[in-house]
mmCIF file of C-alpha atoms in Angstrom:
data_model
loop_
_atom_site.group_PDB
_atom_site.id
_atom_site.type_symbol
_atom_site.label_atom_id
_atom_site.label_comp_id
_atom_site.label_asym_id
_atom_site.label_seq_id
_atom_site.Cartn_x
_atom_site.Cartn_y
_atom_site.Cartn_z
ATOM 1 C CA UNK A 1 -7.106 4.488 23.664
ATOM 2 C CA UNK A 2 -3.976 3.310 25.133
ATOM 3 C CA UNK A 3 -1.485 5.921 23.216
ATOM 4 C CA UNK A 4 -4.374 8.685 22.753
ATOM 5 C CA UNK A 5 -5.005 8.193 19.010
ATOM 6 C CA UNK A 6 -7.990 9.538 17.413
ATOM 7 C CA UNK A 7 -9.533 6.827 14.468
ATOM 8 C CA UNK A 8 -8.099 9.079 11.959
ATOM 9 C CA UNK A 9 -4.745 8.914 13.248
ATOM 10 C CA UNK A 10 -4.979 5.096 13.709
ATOM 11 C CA UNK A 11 -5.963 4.944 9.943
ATOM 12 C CA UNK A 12 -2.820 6.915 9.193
ATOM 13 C CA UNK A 13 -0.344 5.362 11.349
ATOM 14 C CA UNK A 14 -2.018 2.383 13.281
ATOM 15 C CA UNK A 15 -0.767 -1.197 13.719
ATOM 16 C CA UNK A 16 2.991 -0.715 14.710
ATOM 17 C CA UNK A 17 3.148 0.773 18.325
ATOM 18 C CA UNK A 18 7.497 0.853 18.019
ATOM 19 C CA UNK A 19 6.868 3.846 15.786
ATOM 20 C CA UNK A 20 3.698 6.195 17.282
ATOM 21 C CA UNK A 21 6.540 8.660 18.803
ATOM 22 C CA UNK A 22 7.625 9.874 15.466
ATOM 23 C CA UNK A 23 4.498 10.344 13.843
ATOM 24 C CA UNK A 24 4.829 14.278 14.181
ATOM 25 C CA UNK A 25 7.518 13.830 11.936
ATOM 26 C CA UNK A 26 5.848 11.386 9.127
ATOM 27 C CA UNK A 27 8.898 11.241 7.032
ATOM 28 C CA UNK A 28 11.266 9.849 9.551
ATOM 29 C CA UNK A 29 8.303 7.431 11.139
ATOM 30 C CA UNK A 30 7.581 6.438 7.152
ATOM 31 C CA UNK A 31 11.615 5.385 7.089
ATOM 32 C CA UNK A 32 11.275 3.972 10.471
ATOM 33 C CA UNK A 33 8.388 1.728 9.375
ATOM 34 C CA UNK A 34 10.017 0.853 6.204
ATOM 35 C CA UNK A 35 13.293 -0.102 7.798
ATOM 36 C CA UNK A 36 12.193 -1.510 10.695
ATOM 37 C CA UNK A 37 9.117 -3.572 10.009
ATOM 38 C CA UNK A 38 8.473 -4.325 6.770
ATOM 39 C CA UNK A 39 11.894 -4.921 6.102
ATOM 40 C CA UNK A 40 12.753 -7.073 8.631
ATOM 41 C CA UNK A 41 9.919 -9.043 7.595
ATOM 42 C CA UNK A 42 10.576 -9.479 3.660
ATOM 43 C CA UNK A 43 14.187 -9.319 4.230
ATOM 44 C CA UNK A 44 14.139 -12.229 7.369
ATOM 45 C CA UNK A 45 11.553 -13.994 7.938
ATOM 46 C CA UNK A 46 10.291 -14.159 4.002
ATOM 47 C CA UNK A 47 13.691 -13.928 2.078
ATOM 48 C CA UNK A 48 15.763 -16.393 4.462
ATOM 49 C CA UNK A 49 13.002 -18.989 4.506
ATOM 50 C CA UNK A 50 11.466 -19.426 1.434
ATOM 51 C CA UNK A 51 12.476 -19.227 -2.513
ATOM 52 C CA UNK A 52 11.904 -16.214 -4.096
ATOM 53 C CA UNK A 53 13.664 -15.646 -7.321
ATOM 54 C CA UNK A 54 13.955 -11.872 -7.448
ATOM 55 C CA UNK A 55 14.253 -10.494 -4.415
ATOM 56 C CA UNK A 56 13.554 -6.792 -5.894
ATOM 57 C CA UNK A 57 10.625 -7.989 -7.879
ATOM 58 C CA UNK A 58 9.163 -9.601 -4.424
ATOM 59 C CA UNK A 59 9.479 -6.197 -2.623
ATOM 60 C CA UNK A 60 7.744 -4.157 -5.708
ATOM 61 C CA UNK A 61 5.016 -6.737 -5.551
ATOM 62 C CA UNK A 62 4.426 -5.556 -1.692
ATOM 63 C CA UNK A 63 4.742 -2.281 -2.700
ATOM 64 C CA UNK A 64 1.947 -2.638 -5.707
ATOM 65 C CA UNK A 65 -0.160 -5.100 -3.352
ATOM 66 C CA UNK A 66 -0.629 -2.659 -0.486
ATOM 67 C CA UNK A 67 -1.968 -0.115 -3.210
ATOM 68 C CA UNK A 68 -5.302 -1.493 -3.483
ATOM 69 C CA UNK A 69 -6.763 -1.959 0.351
ATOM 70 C CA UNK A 70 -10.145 -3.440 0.408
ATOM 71 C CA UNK A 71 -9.811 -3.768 -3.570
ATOM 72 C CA UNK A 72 -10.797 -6.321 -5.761
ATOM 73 C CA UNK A 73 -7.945 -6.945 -8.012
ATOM 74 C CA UNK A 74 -7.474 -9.679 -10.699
ATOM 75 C CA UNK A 75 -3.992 -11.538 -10.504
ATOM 76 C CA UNK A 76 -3.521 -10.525 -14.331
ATOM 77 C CA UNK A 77 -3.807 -6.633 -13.549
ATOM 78 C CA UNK A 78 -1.235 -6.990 -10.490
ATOM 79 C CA UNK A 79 1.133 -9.262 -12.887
ATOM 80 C CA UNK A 80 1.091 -6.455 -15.087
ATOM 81 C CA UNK A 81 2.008 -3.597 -12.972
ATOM 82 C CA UNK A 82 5.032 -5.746 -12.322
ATOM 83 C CA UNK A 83 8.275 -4.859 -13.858
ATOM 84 C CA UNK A 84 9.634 -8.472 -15.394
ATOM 85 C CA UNK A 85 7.799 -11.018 -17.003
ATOM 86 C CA UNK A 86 5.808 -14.084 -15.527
ATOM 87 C CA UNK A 87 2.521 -15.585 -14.913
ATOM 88 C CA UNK A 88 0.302 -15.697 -12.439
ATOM 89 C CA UNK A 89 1.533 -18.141 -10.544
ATOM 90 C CA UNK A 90 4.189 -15.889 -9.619
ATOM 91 C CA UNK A 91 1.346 -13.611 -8.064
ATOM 92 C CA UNK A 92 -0.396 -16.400 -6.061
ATOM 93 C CA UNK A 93 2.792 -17.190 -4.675
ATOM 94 C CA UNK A 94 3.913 -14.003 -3.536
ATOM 95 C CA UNK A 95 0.594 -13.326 -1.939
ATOM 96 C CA UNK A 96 0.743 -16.429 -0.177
ATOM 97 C CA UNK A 97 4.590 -15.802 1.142
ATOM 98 C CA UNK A 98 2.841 -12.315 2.683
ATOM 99 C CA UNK A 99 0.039 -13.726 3.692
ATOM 100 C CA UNK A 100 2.513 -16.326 5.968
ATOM 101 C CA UNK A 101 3.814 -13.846 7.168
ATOM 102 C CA UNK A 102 0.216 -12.020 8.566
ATOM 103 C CA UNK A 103 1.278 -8.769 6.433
ATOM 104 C CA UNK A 104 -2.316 -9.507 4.031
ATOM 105 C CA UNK A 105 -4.853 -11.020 3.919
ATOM 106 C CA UNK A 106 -7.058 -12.304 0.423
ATOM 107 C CA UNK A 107 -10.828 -12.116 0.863
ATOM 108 C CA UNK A 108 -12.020 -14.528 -2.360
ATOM 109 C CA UNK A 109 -15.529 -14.158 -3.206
ATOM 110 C CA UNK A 110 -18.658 -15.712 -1.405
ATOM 111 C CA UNK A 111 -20.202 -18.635 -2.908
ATOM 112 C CA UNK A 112 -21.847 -21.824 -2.196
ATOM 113 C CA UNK A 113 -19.739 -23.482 -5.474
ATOM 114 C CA UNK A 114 -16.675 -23.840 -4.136
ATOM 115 C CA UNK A 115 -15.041 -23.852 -7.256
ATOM 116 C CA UNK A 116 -16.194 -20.376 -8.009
ATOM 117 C CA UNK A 117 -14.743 -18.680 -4.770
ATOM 118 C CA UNK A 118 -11.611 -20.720 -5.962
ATOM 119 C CA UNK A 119 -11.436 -19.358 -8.973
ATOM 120 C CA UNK A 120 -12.146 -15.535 -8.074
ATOM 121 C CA UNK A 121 -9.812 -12.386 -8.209
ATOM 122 C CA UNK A 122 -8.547 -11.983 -4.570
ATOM 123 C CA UNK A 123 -9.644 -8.894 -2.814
ATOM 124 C CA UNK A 124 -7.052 -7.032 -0.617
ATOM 125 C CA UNK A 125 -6.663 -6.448 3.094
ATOM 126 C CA UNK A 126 -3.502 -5.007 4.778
ATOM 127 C CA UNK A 127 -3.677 -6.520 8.089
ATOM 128 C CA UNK A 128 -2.918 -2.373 9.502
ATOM 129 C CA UNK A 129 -3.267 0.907 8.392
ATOM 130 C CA UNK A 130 0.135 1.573 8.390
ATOM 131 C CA UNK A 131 0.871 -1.086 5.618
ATOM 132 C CA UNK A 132 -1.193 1.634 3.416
ATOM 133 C CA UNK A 133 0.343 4.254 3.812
ATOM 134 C CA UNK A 134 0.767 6.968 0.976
ATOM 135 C CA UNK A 135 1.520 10.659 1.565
ATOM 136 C CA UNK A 136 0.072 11.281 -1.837
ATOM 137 C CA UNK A 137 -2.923 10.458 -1.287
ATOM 138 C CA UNK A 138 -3.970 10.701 2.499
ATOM 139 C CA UNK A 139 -6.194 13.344 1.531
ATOM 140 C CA UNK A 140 -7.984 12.085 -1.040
ATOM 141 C CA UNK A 141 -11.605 10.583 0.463
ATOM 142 C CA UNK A 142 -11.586 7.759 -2.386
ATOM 143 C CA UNK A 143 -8.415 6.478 -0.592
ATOM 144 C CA UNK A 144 -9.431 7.041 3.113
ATOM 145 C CA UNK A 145 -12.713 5.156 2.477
ATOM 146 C CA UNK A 146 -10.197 2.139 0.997
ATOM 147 C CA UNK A 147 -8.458 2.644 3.994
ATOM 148 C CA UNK A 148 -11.406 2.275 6.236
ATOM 149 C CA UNK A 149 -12.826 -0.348 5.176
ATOM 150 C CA UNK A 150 -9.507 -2.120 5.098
ATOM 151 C CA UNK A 151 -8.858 -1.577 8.698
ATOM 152 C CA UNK A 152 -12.637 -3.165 9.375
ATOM 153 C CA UNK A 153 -11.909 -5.806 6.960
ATOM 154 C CA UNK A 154 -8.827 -6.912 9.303
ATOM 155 C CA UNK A 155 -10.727 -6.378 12.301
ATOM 156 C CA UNK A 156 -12.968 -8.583 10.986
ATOM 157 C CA UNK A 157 -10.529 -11.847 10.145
ATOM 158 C CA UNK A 158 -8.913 -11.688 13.444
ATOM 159 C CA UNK A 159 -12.617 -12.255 14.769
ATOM 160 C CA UNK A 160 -13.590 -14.426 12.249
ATOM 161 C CA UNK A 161 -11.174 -16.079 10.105
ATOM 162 C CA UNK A 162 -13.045 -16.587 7.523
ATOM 163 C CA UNK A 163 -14.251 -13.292 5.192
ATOM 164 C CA UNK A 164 -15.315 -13.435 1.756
ATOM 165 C CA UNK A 165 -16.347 -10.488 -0.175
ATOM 166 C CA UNK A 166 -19.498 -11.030 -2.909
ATOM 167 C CA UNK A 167 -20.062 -9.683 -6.498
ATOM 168 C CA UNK A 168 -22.752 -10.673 -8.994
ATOM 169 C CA UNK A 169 -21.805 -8.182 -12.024
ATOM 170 C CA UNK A 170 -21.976 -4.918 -10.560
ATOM 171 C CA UNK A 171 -23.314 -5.552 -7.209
ATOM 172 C CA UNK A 172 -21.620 -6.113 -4.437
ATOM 173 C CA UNK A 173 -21.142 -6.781 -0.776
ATOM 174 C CA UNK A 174 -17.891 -5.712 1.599
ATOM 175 C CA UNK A 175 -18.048 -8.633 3.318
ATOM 176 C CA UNK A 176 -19.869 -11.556 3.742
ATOM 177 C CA UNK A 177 -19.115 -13.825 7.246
ATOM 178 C CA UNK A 178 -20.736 -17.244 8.089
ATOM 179 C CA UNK A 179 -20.172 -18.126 11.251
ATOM 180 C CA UNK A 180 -21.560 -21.355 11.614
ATOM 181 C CA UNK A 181 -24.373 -20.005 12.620
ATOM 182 C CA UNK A 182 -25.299 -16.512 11.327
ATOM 183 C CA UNK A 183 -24.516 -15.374 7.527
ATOM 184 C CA UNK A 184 -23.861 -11.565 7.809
ATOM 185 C CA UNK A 185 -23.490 -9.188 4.771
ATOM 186 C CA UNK A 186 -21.689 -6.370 6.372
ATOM 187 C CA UNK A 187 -21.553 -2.951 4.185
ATOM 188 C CA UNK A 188 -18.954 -0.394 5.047
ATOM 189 C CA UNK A 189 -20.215 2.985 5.358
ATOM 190 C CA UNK A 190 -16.663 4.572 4.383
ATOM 191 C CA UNK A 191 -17.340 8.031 2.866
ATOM 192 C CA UNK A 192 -17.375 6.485 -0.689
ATOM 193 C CA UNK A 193 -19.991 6.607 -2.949
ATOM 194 C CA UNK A 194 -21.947 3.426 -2.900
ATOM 195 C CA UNK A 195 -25.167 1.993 -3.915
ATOM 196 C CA UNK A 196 -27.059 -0.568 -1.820
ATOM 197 C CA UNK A 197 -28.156 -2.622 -4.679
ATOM 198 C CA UNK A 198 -25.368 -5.183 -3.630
ATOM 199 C CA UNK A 199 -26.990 -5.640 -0.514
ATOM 200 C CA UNK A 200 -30.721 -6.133 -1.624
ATOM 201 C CA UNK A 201 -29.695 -8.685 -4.289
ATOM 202 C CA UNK A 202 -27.319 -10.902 -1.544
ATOM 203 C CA UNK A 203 -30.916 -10.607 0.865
ATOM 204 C CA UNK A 204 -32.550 -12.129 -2.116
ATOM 205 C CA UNK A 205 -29.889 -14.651 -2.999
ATOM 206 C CA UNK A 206 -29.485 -15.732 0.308
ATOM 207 C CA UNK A 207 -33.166 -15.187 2.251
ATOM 208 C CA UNK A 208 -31.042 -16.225 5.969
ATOM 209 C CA UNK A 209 -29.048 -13.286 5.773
ATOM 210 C CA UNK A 210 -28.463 -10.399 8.375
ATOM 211 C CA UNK A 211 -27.132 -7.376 7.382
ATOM 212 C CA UNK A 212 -24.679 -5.054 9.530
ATOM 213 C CA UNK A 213 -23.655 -1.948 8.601
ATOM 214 C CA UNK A 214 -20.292 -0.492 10.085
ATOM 215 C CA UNK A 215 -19.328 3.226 10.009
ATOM 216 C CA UNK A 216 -17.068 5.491 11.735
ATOM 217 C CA UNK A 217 -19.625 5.870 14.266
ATOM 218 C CA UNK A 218 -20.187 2.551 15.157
ATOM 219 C CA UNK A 219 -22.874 -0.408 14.206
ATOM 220 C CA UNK A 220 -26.060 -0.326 12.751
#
C-alpha cells in the first residue's frame, strides 16, 4: 500500500523497496537488483565469511535455485544442472550459506518420523518476489502460480517459522504449519491446475487438521 503497488506488481518486483523507482524501466531495475542486492550479498556477506570453493559455481547455484519457487526439487536434479562436478553435499551447503543469509528458505516435508522429513528433497521458497524474477517467463501462468505461492510460502515462515510441505506419492499439500496448537494444511489457490486429492488424504492422515485455503482474493 505504502508505494501504490498492485499484487501483481509486488509479485514482479516486490521485496527490495531501493529499486521500485525503476521498475518502468525493468532492464535497468533487473541490473539494479542484480548489482545492488544480490550481489552485495553473495559477494560480502556470503563470499567474505564463509568457504566457498568456486565462487562462480556458488553464484550459478543461486541462479538455478531461484528457478524453482515453491518447487520440490531433489538435491541430485539441482547438482546436475550445475556446471562442475560434486556431490550433494556441495548442494546442502550452498543452500544453507543462502539460507544464512535470509535469501531462501527450504520447506522439507511434513512428517511425524523425523527421520523422513530429514531425509526429504527440499522444497524452494525465495524469501521475495523479486529473487524470481525472469523476463522470459512472467507471462507464462505455470510460472506466476510458482510465484504466488512462493510469495505466500514466505509470508508464511516469517509468521511461523516452521513450514513443511507434504507428499504421499502423488498427493500433496502446499503447506502444512503446526503451531503448537493448530495443524493447518494450507492449499494455494494460484491459477495452476491442481487436484484436491492431497488435501483429503492429509484430513485422513491426520483427523486434527484444519484446512485454509489462500488465493489472490484472500482466505477461505
Amino acid at each position: 500500500d505504502g508505494f501504490k503497488f498492485d499484487l501483481e506488481q509486488y509479485l514482479k518486483f516486490g521485496g527490495y523497496p531501493g529499486g521500485y523507482e525503476l521498475i518502468e524501466n525493468p532492464k535497468v531495475w533487473q541490473q539494479y537488483f542484480q548489482d545492488s542486492i544480490i550481489e552485495s550479498v553473495i559477494g560480502k556477506d556470503i563470499l567474505l565469511n564463509s568457504t566457498v570453493k568456486s565462487p562462480a559455481l556458488f553464484r550459478q547455484a543461486f541462479q538455478i535455485i531461484c528457478s524453482y519457487p515453491a518447487q520440490e526439487i531433489s538435491y541430485t536434479k539441482l547438482l546436475g544442472q550445475l556446471q562442475d562436478k560434486g556431490n550433494t553435499d556441495l548442494i546442502r551447503h550452498y543452500l544453507n550459506l543462502y539460507e544464512g543469509a535470509y535469501l531462501i528458505r527450504t520447506l522439507s516435508k511434513y512428517s511425524e518420523k523425523k527421520v523422513l522429513t530429514k531425509t526429504s528433497s527440499p522444497k524452494i521458497i525465495p524469501m521475495c518476489p523479486a529473487l524470481c524474477f525472469d523476463p522470459k517467463k512472467q507471462n507464462n501462468p505455470e510460472w506466476q502460480g510458482h510465484v504466488f505461492e512462493a510469495a505466500v510460502g514466505s509470508m508464511l515462515i516469517s509468521k511461523y517459522g516452521q513450514v513443511h510441505y507434504w507428499r504421499d506419492g502423488n498427493e500433496e499439500v502446499d503447506f502444512v504449519v503446526h503451531d503448537g496448537k493448530n495443524l493447518l494444511a494450507i492449499e494455494v489457490k494460484s491459477g495452476r491446475k491442481k487436484s484436491q486429492k492431497g488435501l483429503l488424504a492429509f484430513e485422513k492422515k491426520y483427523k486434527n487438521v484444519k484446512t485454509v485455503f489462500i488465493g489472490k482474493e484472500g482466505l477461505e
